[in-house]
Amino acid sequence: MKLGVRIRLRRDPLAYIEDLSRGSTAEVMPLPWGGWCVRDTELAQTLLRDPEYNVGGSVFFGTLLPDRGAQVEVGRAVRALLRDSVPSYRAALSGAVADLPAVSRWPGAGTRLVYRCLADVLLHPGTPGEVRALLREAAHEGVAVRSAYVWQRARAEVVRARLVAALTGEVRRRRLRGAGEPRDVLDAVLTVCPRAQMADRAVADLHLMMFRAIMSPVSSSLAWSLLLGCLHHTGAASWPWPVDHVVREAVRHRPVPWMLGRTLPRTVELGGTVFESGELLSVCPYLLHHDGRHWDAPDVFRPERWAESGGHGPYVPFGMGPFSCAGAAVAHTLLTESLTALTDHAFVTVSGGDARAVMSEGNAPRPFAVHRTPDPTSAHQTGRR
């Protein structure tokens, strides 16, 4: 990739892909770093939904878990655990939010908050303390949400290696004890991955993959929701929108996934271009969410649009079609619960906020500070869900 492209991607990846799309007339445009992006909204939705283009396994799991049936089972098992943990997550939020300093540094503070409230479902309390401590360190040191900065990624890689070794030992211990009712994400993975089909180390890698798949979108989307809500409401009063609408608009305006890929099962012609079997075509959720033919004022952050009956276009913050995220509904619940806990009974403002994204594994917000002041007059108000 050319240096100029790297610089523009680092400066503002979403503005770069939007400029690239505006400068193209093709329905499927080539990307400077290789591969293709389907820029036509209707064709993009066909690629994501049509069974013809959604065969085999999800590219998310790669070679680690290639069997589609096992992929579906893992997704459902983890989703069930997260759904059942919502009450305990909600209960843990009050203490986690109360322990935040008056001024907290985000998005790191959000990652730590989400981890604290999910720690017991990621690894249950009966897990050896050193393994849980390493998972906590991984969440705090950039393993869960990949940093955009090289030095932080190098430090995170050291922590990741130690965590995988510890998880491999824990997988071995649990397999010797035998299977039971899943207590955490690692148990859920083990129920789908018998010893004959997957080595201990591979199960540990899969657990780490699921850990990141849960933590990254929830914590990054929470940071975007808080940042964008504060940037667009600077008055002293509480936010004028329901929290649910803020979350929906934040993940529309700044979706965390950068690209959603589909591997072509055969040679096909799409948008006037012939693609060979095995080629990877991508859809950019940001482009779909900012298509002016389908969305009213797509470049404007407007939570109130979700109270309106029209002006809504394709909405794919967690994917679309057979390979969409199995835990999308649960993730949305965790986001609304978190944002409600942060904004209820408090005045929240930000400083150093910048709506440009920074590229890591997805679109993450740049660092900003959150100033949270309790509002004693709202002590008896209910949450704005």
mmCIF file of C-alpha atoms in Angstrom:
data_model
loop_
_atom_site.group_PDB
_atom_site.id
_atom_site.type_symbol
_atom_site.label_atom_id
_atom_site.label_comp_id
_atom_site.label_asym_id
_atom_site.label_seq_id
_atom_site.Cartn_x
_atom_site.Cartn_y
_atom_site.Cartn_z
ATOM 1 C CA MET A 1 0.000 0.000 0.000
ATOM 2 C CA LYS A 2 1.336 3.428 -0.958
ATOM 3 C CA LEU A 3 2.534 5.785 1.756
ATOM 4 C CA GLY A 4 -0.068 8.407 0.861
ATOM 5 C CA VAL A 5 -2.877 5.887 1.296
ATOM 6 C CA ARG A 6 -1.467 4.815 4.665
ATOM 7 C CA ILE A 7 -1.338 8.421 5.834
ATOM 8 C CA ARG A 8 -4.918 9.132 4.755
ATOM 9 C CA LEU A 9 -6.188 5.945 6.368
ATOM 10 C CA ARG A 10 -4.447 6.870 9.607
ATOM 11 C CA ARG A 11 -5.815 10.410 9.483
ATOM 12 C CA ASP A 12 -9.454 9.422 8.875
ATOM 13 C CA PRO A 13 -10.258 5.940 7.473
ATOM 14 C CA LEU A 14 -13.978 6.637 7.082
ATOM 15 C CA ALA A 15 -13.442 9.867 5.161
ATOM 16 C CA TYR A 16 -10.943 8.014 2.959
ATOM 17 C CA ILE A 17 -13.320 5.182 2.019
ATOM 18 C CA GLU A 18 -16.104 7.711 1.410
ATOM 19 C CA ASP A 19 -13.872 9.758 -0.919
ATOM 20 C CA LEU A 20 -12.831 6.555 -2.684
ATOM 21 C CA SER A 21 -16.477 5.642 -3.235
ATOM 22 C CA ARG A 22 -17.419 9.105 -4.498
ATOM 23 C CA GLY A 23 -14.559 8.996 -6.971
ATOM 24 C CA SER A 24 -15.672 5.663 -8.441
ATOM 25 C CA THR A 25 -18.462 4.897 -10.892
ATOM 26 C CA ALA A 26 -18.134 1.125 -10.564
ATOM 27 C CA GLU A 27 -20.630 -0.899 -8.554
ATOM 28 C CA VAL A 28 -17.697 -2.934 -7.237
ATOM 29 C CA MET A 29 -14.575 -0.832 -6.768
ATOM 30 C CA PRO A 30 -10.978 -2.010 -6.349
ATOM 31 C CA LEU A 31 -9.238 -1.154 -3.084
ATOM 32 C CA PRO A 32 -5.715 0.324 -3.131
ATOM 33 C CA TRP A 33 -4.427 -2.354 -0.743
ATOM 34 C CA GLY A 34 -5.943 -5.184 -2.786
ATOM 35 C CA GLY A 35 -9.359 -6.769 -2.941
ATOM 36 C CA TRP A 36 -12.728 -5.243 -3.765
ATOM 37 C CA CYS A 37 -15.485 -3.292 -2.067
ATOM 38 C CA VAL A 38 -19.114 -3.472 -3.216
ATOM 39 C CA ARG A 39 -20.144 0.184 -3.207
ATOM 40 C CA ASP A 40 -23.611 -0.233 -4.711
ATOM 41 C CA THR A 41 -26.043 -0.538 -1.787
ATOM 42 C CA GLU A 42 -28.498 -2.938 -3.429
ATOM 43 C CA LEU A 43 -25.743 -5.223 -4.694
ATOM 44 C CA ALA A 44 -24.051 -5.096 -1.277
ATOM 45 C CA GLN A 45 -27.231 -6.292 0.422
ATOM 46 C CA THR A 46 -27.564 -9.101 -2.109
ATOM 47 C CA LEU A 47 -24.004 -10.210 -1.379
ATOM 48 C CA LEU A 48 -24.677 -10.291 2.363
ATOM 49 C CA ARG A 49 -28.084 -11.984 2.229
ATOM 50 C CA ASP A 50 -28.260 -14.237 -0.828
ATOM 51 C CA PRO A 51 -27.616 -17.921 0.062
ATOM 52 C CA GLU A 52 -25.617 -18.192 -3.177
ATOM 53 C CA TYR A 53 -22.846 -16.059 -1.647
ATOM 54 C CA ASN A 54 -23.139 -17.372 1.903
ATOM 55 C CA VAL A 55 -22.035 -20.977 1.662
ATOM 56 C CA GLY A 56 -19.351 -22.752 3.633
ATOM 57 C CA GLY A 57 -17.938 -21.314 6.835
ATOM 58 C CA SER A 58 -17.716 -17.741 8.020
ATOM 59 C CA VAL A 59 -14.432 -15.985 7.241
ATOM 60 C CA PHE A 60 -14.517 -14.707 10.857
ATOM 61 C CA PHE A 61 -13.415 -18.117 12.167
ATOM 62 C CA GLY A 62 -10.982 -18.779 9.321
ATOM 63 C CA THR A 63 -9.173 -22.115 9.584
ATOM 64 C CA LEU A 64 -9.519 -22.242 13.369
ATOM 65 C CA LEU A 65 -13.077 -23.567 13.170
ATOM 66 C CA PRO A 66 -13.913 -24.209 9.501
ATOM 67 C CA ASP A 67 -17.032 -26.343 10.025
ATOM 68 C CA ARG A 68 -20.136 -24.164 9.592
ATOM 69 C CA GLY A 69 -22.255 -26.302 11.896
ATOM 70 C CA ALA A 70 -19.738 -25.912 14.723
ATOM 71 C CA GLN A 71 -19.528 -22.163 14.065
ATOM 72 C CA VAL A 72 -23.287 -21.831 14.479
ATOM 73 C CA GLU A 73 -23.249 -23.939 17.660
ATOM 74 C CA VAL A 74 -20.501 -21.834 19.233
ATOM 75 C CA GLY A 75 -22.324 -18.629 18.366
ATOM 76 C CA ARG A 76 -25.590 -19.856 19.860
ATOM 77 C CA ALA A 77 -23.949 -21.187 23.023
ATOM 78 C CA VAL A 78 -22.090 -17.934 23.690
ATOM 79 C CA ARG A 79 -25.204 -15.885 22.885
ATOM 80 C CA ALA A 80 -27.244 -17.895 25.395
ATOM 81 C CA LEU A 81 -24.656 -17.307 28.128
ATOM 82 C CA LEU A 82 -24.541 -13.569 27.455
ATOM 83 C CA ARG A 83 -28.327 -13.312 27.355
ATOM 84 C CA ASP A 84 -28.622 -15.093 30.700
ATOM 85 C CA SER A 85 -25.945 -12.816 32.196
ATOM 86 C CA VAL A 86 -27.768 -9.546 31.429
ATOM 87 C CA PRO A 87 -29.261 -9.213 34.965
ATOM 88 C CA SER A 88 -25.853 -9.709 36.606
ATOM 89 C CA TYR A 89 -24.283 -7.332 34.075
ATOM 90 C CA ARG A 90 -26.888 -4.694 34.950
ATOM 91 C CA ALA A 91 -26.263 -5.203 38.675
ATOM 92 C CA ALA A 92 -22.489 -4.887 38.257
ATOM 93 C CA LEU A 93 -22.828 -1.642 36.297
ATOM 94 C CA SER A 94 -23.909 0.440 39.278
ATOM 95 C CA GLY A 95 -20.709 -0.291 41.176
ATOM 96 C CA ALA A 96 -18.506 0.008 38.102
ATOM 97 C CA VAL A 97 -19.944 3.411 37.187
ATOM 98 C CA ALA A 98 -19.780 4.630 40.796
ATOM 99 C CA ASP A 99 -16.060 3.784 40.866
ATOM 100 C CA LEU A 100 -15.279 5.876 37.785
ATOM 101 C CA PRO A 101 -13.317 9.036 38.584
ATOM 102 C CA ALA A 102 -14.937 12.411 37.924
ATOM 103 C CA VAL A 103 -12.789 12.584 34.785
ATOM 104 C CA SER A 104 -12.065 9.306 32.975
ATOM 105 C CA ARG A 105 -10.002 8.597 29.866
ATOM 106 C CA TRP A 106 -11.851 6.866 27.057
ATOM 107 C CA PRO A 107 -12.103 4.538 25.191
ATOM 108 C CA GLY A 108 -9.886 2.680 27.672
ATOM 109 C CA ALA A 109 -12.203 3.408 30.603
ATOM 110 C CA GLY A 110 -15.100 1.942 28.652
ATOM 111 C CA THR A 111 -13.188 -1.255 27.887
ATOM 112 C CA ARG A 112 -12.344 -1.695 31.567
ATOM 113 C CA LEU A 113 -15.949 -1.014 32.585
ATOM 114 C CA VAL A 114 -17.372 -3.558 30.135
ATOM 115 C CA TYR A 115 -14.796 -6.160 31.154
ATOM 116 C CA ARG A 116 -15.498 -5.702 34.858
ATOM 117 C CA CYS A 117 -19.201 -6.369 34.290
ATOM 118 C CA LEU A 118 -18.595 -9.379 31.994
ATOM 119 C CA ALA A 119 -15.629 -10.945 33.811
ATOM 120 C CA ASP A 120 -17.587 -13.804 35.407
ATOM 121 C CA VAL A 121 -19.231 -14.894 32.152
ATOM 122 C CA LEU A 122 -15.929 -14.736 30.254
ATOM 123 C CA LEU A 123 -14.234 -16.925 32.897
ATOM 124 C CA HIS A 124 -16.332 -18.046 35.862
ATOM 125 C CA PRO A 125 -15.135 -17.268 39.431
ATOM 126 C CA GLY A 126 -14.046 -20.877 40.012
ATOM 127 C CA THR A 127 -11.307 -20.513 37.377
ATOM 128 C CA PRO A 128 -7.774 -20.329 38.865
ATOM 129 C CA GLY A 129 -6.998 -16.788 39.932
ATOM 130 C CA GLU A 130 -3.892 -16.456 37.772
ATOM 131 C CA VAL A 131 -5.878 -17.238 34.602
ATOM 132 C CA ARG A 132 -8.565 -14.682 35.464
ATOM 133 C CA ALA A 133 -5.874 -12.136 36.310
ATOM 134 C CA LEU A 134 -4.285 -12.629 32.892
ATOM 135 C CA LEU A 135 -7.645 -12.173 31.145
ATOM 136 C CA ARG A 136 -8.161 -8.956 33.095
ATOM 137 C CA GLU A 137 -4.683 -7.775 32.102
ATOM 138 C CA ALA A 138 -5.475 -8.655 28.490
ATOM 139 C CA ALA A 139 -8.614 -6.510 28.613
ATOM 140 C CA HIS A 140 -6.676 -3.596 30.083
ATOM 141 C CA GLU A 141 -3.607 -3.870 27.864
ATOM 142 C CA GLY A 142 -5.183 -3.869 24.410
ATOM 143 C CA VAL A 143 -5.647 -7.580 23.684
ATOM 144 C CA ALA A 144 -9.444 -7.314 23.737
ATOM 145 C CA VAL A 145 -9.546 -4.136 21.658
ATOM 146 C CA ARG A 146 -6.557 -3.908 19.325
ATOM 147 C CA SER A 147 -4.735 -0.602 19.545
ATOM 148 C CA ALA A 148 -3.976 1.515 16.504
ATOM 149 C CA TYR A 149 -0.494 2.209 17.886
ATOM 150 C CA VAL A 150 2.433 -0.128 17.190
ATOM 151 C CA TRP A 151 4.063 0.102 20.628
ATOM 152 C CA GLN A 152 0.794 -0.761 22.365
ATOM 153 C CA ARG A 153 0.224 -3.714 20.028
ATOM 154 C CA ALA A 154 3.703 -5.041 20.797
ATOM 155 C CA ARG A 155 3.007 -4.893 24.529
ATOM 156 C CA ALA A 156 -0.409 -6.510 24.032
ATOM 157 C CA GLU A 157 1.179 -9.369 22.067
ATOM 158 C CA VAL A 158 3.327 -10.294 25.077
ATOM 159 C CA VAL A 159 0.240 -10.388 27.298
ATOM 160 C CA ARG A 160 -1.672 -12.366 24.659
ATOM 161 C CA ALA A 161 1.004 -15.071 24.514
ATOM 162 C CA ARG A 162 0.952 -15.501 28.302
ATOM 163 C CA LEU A 163 -2.838 -15.622 28.301
ATOM 164 C CA VAL A 164 -3.028 -18.277 25.571
ATOM 165 C CA ALA A 165 -0.568 -20.463 27.494
ATOM 166 C CA ALA A 166 -2.639 -20.112 30.681
ATOM 167 C CA LEU A 167 -5.904 -20.784 28.832
ATOM 168 C CA THR A 168 -4.402 -23.885 27.204
ATOM 169 C CA GLY A 169 -3.647 -25.269 30.654
ATOM 170 C CA GLU A 170 -7.177 -24.437 31.812
ATOM 171 C CA VAL A 171 -8.665 -26.207 28.782
ATOM 172 C CA ARG A 172 -6.641 -29.304 29.687
ATOM 173 C CA ARG A 173 -7.861 -29.206 33.299
ATOM 174 C CA ARG A 174 -11.508 -28.799 32.298
ATOM 175 C CA ARG A 175 -11.321 -31.630 29.801
ATOM 176 C CA LEU A 176 -9.942 -33.939 32.486
ATOM 177 C CA ARG A 177 -12.836 -33.023 34.809
ATOM 178 C CA GLY A 178 -15.408 -33.663 32.094
ATOM 179 C CA ALA A 179 -18.174 -31.566 30.611
ATOM 180 C CA GLY A 180 -21.006 -30.064 32.607
ATOM 181 C CA GLU A 181 -23.491 -27.255 32.236
ATOM 182 C CA PRO A 182 -21.611 -24.303 30.619
ATOM 183 C CA ARG A 183 -20.625 -21.746 33.263
ATOM 184 C CA ASP A 184 -18.693 -19.370 31.040
ATOM 185 C CA VAL A 185 -17.562 -18.732 27.455
ATOM 186 C CA LEU A 186 -14.731 -21.260 27.715
ATOM 187 C CA ASP A 187 -17.172 -24.004 28.757
ATOM 188 C CA ALA A 188 -19.452 -23.018 25.861
ATOM 189 C CA VAL A 189 -16.578 -23.394 23.415
ATOM 190 C CA LEU A 190 -15.565 -26.740 24.926
ATOM 191 C CA THR A 191 -19.053 -28.196 24.525
ATOM 192 C CA VAL A 192 -18.777 -27.679 20.758
ATOM 193 C CA CYS A 193 -15.119 -28.683 20.357
ATOM 194 C CA PRO A 194 -14.467 -32.287 21.454
ATOM 195 C CA ARG A 195 -10.872 -33.353 21.988
ATOM 196 C CA ALA A 196 -10.729 -35.492 18.852
ATOM 197 C CA GLN A 197 -11.450 -32.495 16.636
ATOM 198 C CA MET A 198 -9.601 -29.634 18.323
ATOM 199 C CA ALA A 199 -6.383 -29.458 20.338
ATOM 200 C CA ASP A 200 -6.221 -27.694 23.707
ATOM 201 C CA ARG A 201 -4.274 -24.787 22.234
ATOM 202 C CA ALA A 202 -6.824 -24.339 19.440
ATOM 203 C CA VAL A 203 -9.673 -24.184 21.971
ATOM 204 C CA ALA A 204 -7.717 -21.534 23.902
ATOM 205 C CA ASP A 205 -7.278 -19.542 20.680
ATOM 206 C CA LEU A 206 -11.002 -19.844 19.965
ATOM 207 C CA HIS A 207 -11.881 -18.610 23.457
ATOM 208 C CA LEU A 208 -9.607 -15.627 22.932
ATOM 209 C CA MET A 209 -11.296 -14.976 19.575
ATOM 210 C CA MET A 210 -14.723 -14.968 21.227
ATOM 211 C CA PHE A 211 -13.414 -12.769 24.059
ATOM 212 C CA ARG A 212 -12.343 -10.176 21.510
ATOM 213 C CA ALA A 213 -15.530 -10.588 19.454
ATOM 214 C CA ILE A 214 -17.563 -9.714 22.554
ATOM 215 C CA MET A 215 -15.390 -6.991 24.050
ATOM 216 C CA SER A 216 -14.346 -5.014 20.977
ATOM 217 C CA PRO A 217 -17.731 -4.103 19.431
ATOM 218 C CA VAL A 218 -19.455 -3.507 22.773
ATOM 219 C CA SER A 219 -16.743 -1.322 24.313
ATOM 220 C CA SER A 220 -15.981 0.595 21.097
ATOM 221 C CA SER A 221 -19.681 1.193 20.356
ATOM 222 C CA LEU A 222 -20.225 2.346 23.939
ATOM 223 C CA ALA A 223 -17.397 4.861 23.564
ATOM 224 C CA TRP A 224 -18.839 6.107 20.257
ATOM 225 C CA SER A 225 -22.315 6.451 21.801
ATOM 226 C CA LEU A 226 -21.007 8.467 24.735
ATOM 227 C CA LEU A 227 -18.758 10.648 22.592
ATOM 228 C CA LEU A 228 -21.262 11.433 19.850
ATOM 229 C CA GLY A 229 -24.093 12.025 22.299
ATOM 230 C CA CYS A 230 -21.992 14.542 24.230
ATOM 231 C CA LEU A 231 -20.612 16.248 21.118
ATOM 232 C CA HIS A 232 -24.144 16.853 19.834
ATOM 233 C CA HIS A 233 -25.705 17.945 23.113
ATOM 234 C CA THR A 234 -23.560 20.479 24.922
ATOM 235 C CA GLY A 235 -26.188 22.010 27.223
ATOM 236 C CA ALA A 236 -26.349 21.577 30.980
ATOM 237 C CA ALA A 237 -29.569 19.547 30.845
ATOM 238 C CA SER A 238 -29.791 15.795 30.445
ATOM 239 C CA TRP A 239 -29.787 14.299 26.960
ATOM 240 C CA PRO A 240 -33.073 14.875 25.121
ATOM 241 C CA TRP A 241 -33.060 11.449 23.439
ATOM 242 C CA PRO A 242 -33.871 7.945 24.651
ATOM 243 C CA VAL A 243 -30.677 5.999 25.259
ATOM 244 C CA ASP A 244 -31.789 3.329 22.793
ATOM 245 C CA HIS A 245 -31.954 5.940 20.014
ATOM 246 C CA VAL A 246 -28.478 7.254 20.858
ATOM 247 C CA VAL A 247 -27.027 3.743 20.626
ATOM 248 C CA ARG A 248 -28.772 2.992 17.330
ATOM 249 C CA GLU A 249 -27.631 6.262 15.818
ATOM 250 C CA ALA A 250 -24.063 5.905 17.085
ATOM 251 C CA VAL A 251 -23.605 2.465 15.530
ATOM 252 C CA ARG A 252 -25.180 3.773 12.323
ATOM 253 C CA HIS A 253 -23.057 6.915 12.214
ATOM 254 C CA ARG A 254 -19.833 5.191 13.300
ATOM 255 C CA PRO A 255 -20.223 1.421 12.844
ATOM 256 C CA VAL A 256 -17.343 -0.506 14.383
ATOM 257 C CA PRO A 257 -16.941 -3.140 11.610
ATOM 258 C CA TRP A 258 -14.697 -1.828 8.839
ATOM 259 C CA MET A 259 -15.552 -4.410 6.190
ATOM 260 C CA LEU A 260 -17.833 -7.458 5.991
ATOM 261 C CA GLY A 261 -16.351 -10.065 3.669
ATOM 262 C CA ARG A 262 -17.838 -12.868 1.581
ATOM 263 C CA THR A 263 -15.811 -15.479 -0.292
ATOM 264 C CA LEU A 264 -17.257 -16.227 -3.727
ATOM 265 C CA PRO A 265 -18.117 -19.932 -4.134
ATOM 266 C CA ARG A 266 -17.815 -19.809 -7.915
ATOM 267 C CA THR A 267 -16.918 -17.515 -10.816
ATOM 268 C CA VAL A 268 -19.578 -14.819 -11.077
ATOM 269 C CA GLU A 269 -20.160 -11.459 -12.734
ATOM 270 C CA LEU A 270 -21.082 -8.682 -10.324
ATOM 271 C CA GLY A 271 -21.491 -5.055 -11.263
ATOM 272 C CA GLY A 272 -20.030 -5.646 -14.696
ATOM 273 C CA THR A 273 -16.828 -7.303 -13.408
ATOM 274 C CA VAL A 274 -16.040 -11.021 -13.512
ATOM 275 C CA PHE A 275 -14.672 -12.438 -10.240
ATOM 276 C CA GLU A 276 -13.078 -15.849 -9.867
ATOM 277 C CA SER A 277 -14.114 -18.473 -7.351
ATOM 278 C CA GLY A 278 -12.430 -17.892 -3.997
ATOM 279 C CA GLU A 279 -12.139 -14.107 -4.325
ATOM 280 C CA LEU A 280 -13.082 -12.082 -1.273
ATOM 281 C CA LEU A 281 -15.543 -9.238 -1.806
ATOM 282 C CA SER A 282 -16.248 -6.802 1.005
ATOM 283 C CA VAL A 283 -19.100 -4.543 2.039
ATOM 284 C CA CYS A 284 -18.397 -1.401 4.077
ATOM 285 C CA PRO A 285 -21.159 -0.792 6.687
ATOM 286 C CA TYR A 286 -20.187 2.878 6.882
ATOM 287 C CA LEU A 287 -20.958 3.368 3.178
ATOM 288 C CA LEU A 288 -24.317 1.619 3.502
ATOM 289 C CA HIS A 289 -25.190 3.741 6.536
ATOM 290 C CA HIS A 290 -24.315 6.973 4.697
ATOM 291 C CA ASP A 291 -26.051 6.374 1.386
ATOM 292 C CA GLY A 292 -28.112 9.513 0.764
ATOM 293 C CA ARG A 293 -30.506 7.595 -1.502
ATOM 294 C CA HIS A 294 -31.743 5.583 1.473
ATOM 295 C CA TRP A 295 -31.063 7.720 4.545
ATOM 296 C CA ASP A 296 -32.277 11.243 5.353
ATOM 297 C CA ALA A 297 -29.292 13.520 6.111
ATOM 298 C CA PRO A 298 -26.945 10.534 6.576
ATOM 299 C CA ASP A 299 -23.928 12.655 7.544
ATOM 300 C CA VAL A 300 -25.768 14.193 10.507
ATOM 301 C CA PHE A 301 -25.858 12.519 13.924
ATOM 302 C CA ARG A 302 -29.616 12.535 14.631
ATOM 303 C CA PRO A 303 -30.833 10.123 17.354
ATOM 304 C CA GLU A 304 -34.351 11.467 16.789
ATOM 305 C CA ARG A 305 -34.438 9.747 13.373
ATOM 306 C CA TRP A 306 -35.224 6.503 15.233
ATOM 307 C CA ALA A 307 -38.520 7.979 16.407
ATOM 308 C CA GLU A 308 -39.464 8.719 12.783
ATOM 309 C CA SER A 309 -41.213 6.272 10.500
ATOM 310 C CA GLY A 310 -39.222 6.984 7.318
ATOM 311 C CA GLY A 311 -35.761 7.918 6.107
ATOM 312 C CA HIS A 312 -34.129 4.692 7.241
ATOM 313 C CA GLY A 313 -31.831 2.735 4.941
ATOM 314 C CA PRO A 314 -29.955 -0.578 5.259
ATOM 315 C CA TYR A 315 -28.704 -1.004 8.825
ATOM 316 C CA VAL A 316 -25.884 -3.511 9.290
ATOM 317 C CA PRO A 317 -23.885 -2.648 12.447
ATOM 318 C CA PHE A 318 -23.665 -6.358 13.264
ATOM 319 C CA GLY A 319 -23.791 -7.708 9.722
ATOM 320 C CA MET A 320 -26.674 -9.008 7.634
ATOM 321 C CA GLY A 321 -27.833 -12.357 6.346
ATOM 322 C CA PRO A 322 -26.693 -15.869 7.339
ATOM 323 C CA PHE A 323 -23.321 -14.672 8.658
ATOM 324 C CA SER A 324 -24.629 -11.793 10.768
ATOM 325 C CA CYS A 325 -23.530 -11.671 14.415
ATOM 326 C CA ALA A 326 -25.474 -14.216 16.485
ATOM 327 C CA GLY A 327 -25.242 -11.985 19.553
ATOM 328 C CA ALA A 328 -26.404 -8.726 17.936
ATOM 329 C CA ALA A 329 -29.526 -8.334 20.088
ATOM 330 C CA VAL A 330 -27.615 -9.116 23.292
ATOM 331 C CA ALA A 331 -24.847 -6.681 22.339
ATOM 332 C CA HIS A 332 -27.442 -3.945 21.809
ATOM 333 C CA THR A 333 -28.893 -4.690 25.256
ATOM 334 C CA LEU A 334 -25.457 -4.482 26.904
ATOM 335 C CA LEU A 335 -24.842 -1.159 25.164
ATOM 336 C CA THR A 336 -28.133 0.408 26.241
ATOM 337 C CA GLU A 337 -27.711 -0.848 29.804
ATOM 338 C CA SER A 338 -24.178 0.595 29.961
ATOM 339 C CA LEU A 339 -25.074 3.961 28.481
ATOM 340 C CA THR A 340 -28.125 4.253 30.746
ATOM 341 C CA ALA A 341 -25.958 3.620 33.824
ATOM 342 C CA LEU A 342 -23.457 6.255 32.692
ATOM 343 C CA THR A 343 -25.949 8.999 31.833
ATOM 344 C CA ASP A 344 -28.763 8.517 34.354
ATOM 345 C CA HIS A 345 -28.640 10.837 37.372
ATOM 346 C CA ALA A 346 -25.580 12.631 35.976
ATOM 347 C CA PHE A 347 -24.426 15.424 33.686
ATOM 348 C CA VAL A 348 -21.917 14.025 31.199
ATOM 349 C CA THR A 349 -19.624 16.080 28.952
ATOM 350 C CA VAL A 350 -16.474 15.336 26.965
ATOM 351 C CA SER A 351 -13.263 17.165 26.238
ATOM 352 C CA GLY A 352 -10.735 16.413 23.532
ATOM 353 C CA GLY A 353 -13.473 14.695 21.548
ATOM 354 C CA ASP A 354 -12.900 14.057 17.850
ATOM 355 C CA ALA A 355 -15.505 12.355 15.656
ATOM 356 C CA ARG A 356 -12.850 10.992 13.296
ATOM 357 C CA ALA A 357 -12.233 7.283 13.641
ATOM 358 C CA VAL A 358 -8.918 5.579 14.153
ATOM 359 C CA MET A 359 -8.365 2.214 12.514
ATOM 360 C CA SER A 360 -7.609 -0.806 14.672
ATOM 361 C CA GLU A 361 -9.539 -4.030 13.943
ATOM 362 C CA GLY A 362 -12.531 -1.797 13.393
ATOM 363 C CA ASN A 363 -13.508 1.844 13.646
ATOM 364 C CA ALA A 364 -12.590 3.036 17.127
ATOM 365 C CA PRO A 365 -12.851 6.567 18.554
ATOM 366 C CA ARG A 366 -9.757 8.600 19.281
ATOM 367 C CA PRO A 367 -8.889 9.234 22.949
ATOM 368 C CA PHE A 368 -11.135 11.657 24.804
ATOM 369 C CA ALA A 369 -11.993 12.569 28.394
ATOM 370 C CA VAL A 370 -15.408 12.088 29.984
ATOM 371 C CA HIS A 371 -16.485 14.469 32.747
ATOM 372 C CA ARG A 372 -19.320 12.987 34.806
ATOM 373 C CA THR A 373 -21.036 14.982 37.553
ATOM 374 C CA PRO A 374 -23.839 13.439 39.638
ATOM 375 C CA ASP A 375 -27.181 15.233 39.326
ATOM 376 C CA PRO A 376 -28.905 15.094 42.737
ATOM 377 C CA THR A 377 -32.172 16.425 41.296
ATOM 378 C CA SER A 378 -32.597 13.280 39.150
ATOM 379 C CA ALA A 379 -32.141 10.764 41.938
ATOM 380 C CA HIS A 380 -35.670 9.416 41.534
ATOM 381 C CA GLN A 381 -35.866 9.447 37.755
ATOM 382 C CA THR A 382 -36.056 6.211 35.810
ATOM 383 C CA GLY A 383 -33.594 5.117 33.117
ATOM 384 C CA ARG A 384 -34.152 6.577 29.630
ATOM 385 C CA ARG A 385 -34.252 3.380 27.617
#
